[in-house]
Amino acid sequence: MNNKVKLISVKLLQNNSLFIFLGILTVLPLVLLSFFYNPGSDDFDYSFESQTTAFWPLQIRRYCQWSGRYFSNGLLSLDPLTYNNYGLLKVVPILLLALFLWALYYFISSVNTSFSAKTKVAFVGGFTFLYIAQMPDICEGFYWMPGSLQNQLPTSLVLFFFGSLLRFYQHKKSINSIGMLLLLWALMGCNEITVVLFLLLMLGLFLYRLLMLKKTGSRLGFFLAATFLFTLFEVLAPGNAVRATNIAVKHQFLLSLFKSFQFTVGYVVKWTPLVLLCCCFFIESIKKVVETQKYKEWFIHPLAAFGIVFITVYCGIFPGMWSLNGLPPDRAINTIYFFFLFATFYAVGALLHYLLLNQPNYFAQLKGSRLLFSLLIGAQFLANEPIVTAYKDLLSGKAYHYNLEMKDRFTRIKRCKDTLCVVPPLISKPKTIYNEVDFSLTTDKNNWKNLEVSSYFRKHIIISKPNDSIHVE
C-alpha cells in the first residue's frame, strides 16, 4: 500500500502532473454547480428590457443612457433568460469556463511552441487553479450574467488577442488583422477596468519596443491606435455620464490616491505568495521561455518588473476608488486579479532572466524542493475559500436544495393572481452560485431587486415574507 502511495506521489510530481490534477479538481465543482444556478436581480432586468424593446434601439438607449459597454450590453440582450430558457441559462457558465480554458491553452501554445501538450495542459491547470483559488467572487465571475459577460468574458478575449500577437511577432505566423480588430473591438466594449488596463499594457509594449528596442512595429502601432479609438468610444459614451449622476459621491482625489495605495498593498501581499509558489514549481518550463533568444530583449530588471505588478493593481483600483469613494465591486476586482496574474508571471520571467545572468546555479537548489512546493500548494488548495466552498455547496446538497427552492419560487410567482405576490425566504443559499447582495429578495416592495423581478414576471409587487420580523433574505 505504501509503495502505491509513493508511486502516485512520484507521478504527480513528474512533468507538472500535480497541476493537471489541481486544475481538474478546481474546474469540476464549477461545472457541476452550473446545473443548479438560477438568475437573480439584473439578470431579470436586462432580460425584461430585451423582451420589451427591439435589439438595436435598446443598444442605442443603453449606450446613451446607461453605459458605454457596447459589446457586453449587446450580449446581455441575447441572454437565454430573454427567451425564458432557464435550461440554456445554466449552460452559459460552462461555456464561459470552457472558453477561458481554451484561451489559456491558445496563449500558452503561442508563448512557446516547443512545449509538450502535457506541459501546456499543466500550465492551464496551474493558472486556472491560481485564478479560481484567489478570485474574490466566483458567483459574479462565472454565474451572474451581467458580471460574467462584462468581466469574465474579456479576460478570455485578452488571452486570444495576445496569443495571436505573439504568434505573429515570435513565430512569424500569419495574422488575421480583421479578426484581431474584431477581437479588440469586443474586449474593449465589456467594462471600464479592462479598457484602462489593456490600454496601459498596449501603450507600454509599444513604447518599450519603440524607445528601448528601437523598432517601429507598425502592426503594434495600428492595434494601439485602434485600442485608443475603442477606449474613447467606450469611456466617452453619453450613458456613462448619465449613470454617474445617479451616484451621489463627492470625488476626493487625494484620499483616493492614498486609499488606492493602501488597498493595492493589501491585495498584492495577499495574492503574491501563492502565485510565486506555483511559479517555483514551473521553474524549469519558465526557464525555457526565458532562455529563448526572441524573448530575452523583452525582460527588464526584476525590481522594475515587480513595480509593474504593483502599478497594474493600483491603476485598476484607482478609477473605482475615485468614482465611488470605495473599492470597485468584486466582479471588477476579478478583472484586476487577472491582469495581476498576467503581470506577475512576466515579473517572474524577468527575475529568472536576471538570475540566469548573475546566479546560474540557483536553479539546481529549486529543483530539489519540488516535494515541498507540492505540499505547500496542496495546503493552499485546501485553505482557499472559493474552491472549498464550491465543494461544500455541491456535496452538502445546498446547491441542489437551492435549485428546488428557486423552481418552487418561480412557480409560485407565475401562478400568483393577486396584486401582492409573497414568496417564502430561501433556506439554502450556496455562496458559489448565489450572491446575497445581487440576488436576494427583501420585504421592501421598492427595493431594486424586488422591482426587477416584478417587472420580468409582469407582477405588480413581489416580496419575500420572512419567518421572523427581522429577516432579510
CSV table of C-alpha atoms in Angstrom, one decimal, residues 188 191-203 227 231 234-235 312 314-319 339:
chain,number,residue,atom,x,y,z
A,188,MET,CA,-12.8,46.9,-25.2
A,191,ASN,CA,-16.0,47.0,-18.9
A,192,GLU,CA,-14.0,50.1,-18.0
A,193,ILE,CA,-11.4,48.3,-15.9
A,194,THR,CA,-10.4,46.1,-18.9
A,195,VAL,CA,-10.3,49.2,-21.0
A,196,VAL,CA,-7.9,51.1,-18.7
A,197,LEU,CA,-5.5,48.1,-18.0
A,198,PHE,CA,-5.5,46.9,-21.6
A,199,LEU,CA,-4.8,50.3,-23.0
A,200,LEU,CA,-1.9,50.8,-20.5
A,201,LEU,CA,-0.5,47.4,-21.4
A,202,MET,CA,-0.6,48.1,-25.1
A,203,LEU,CA,0.9,51.6,-24.7
A,227,THR,CA,-7.3,50.4,-28.8
A,231,THR,CA,-11.3,53.4,-25.5
A,234,GLU,CA,-16.4,53.2,-24.6
A,235,VAL,CA,-15.4,55.8,-22.0
A,312,THR,CA,-1.2,47.3,-12.6
A,314,TYR,CA,-3.1,50.3,-8.5
A,315,CYS,CA,-4.4,51.5,-11.9
A,316,GLY,CA,-7.2,49.0,-11.7
A,317,ILE,CA,-8.3,50.1,-8.2
A,318,PHE,CA,-7.9,53.9,-8.5
A,319,PRO,CA,-10.7,54.6,-11.1
A,339,PHE,CA,-4.2,41.3,-15.0
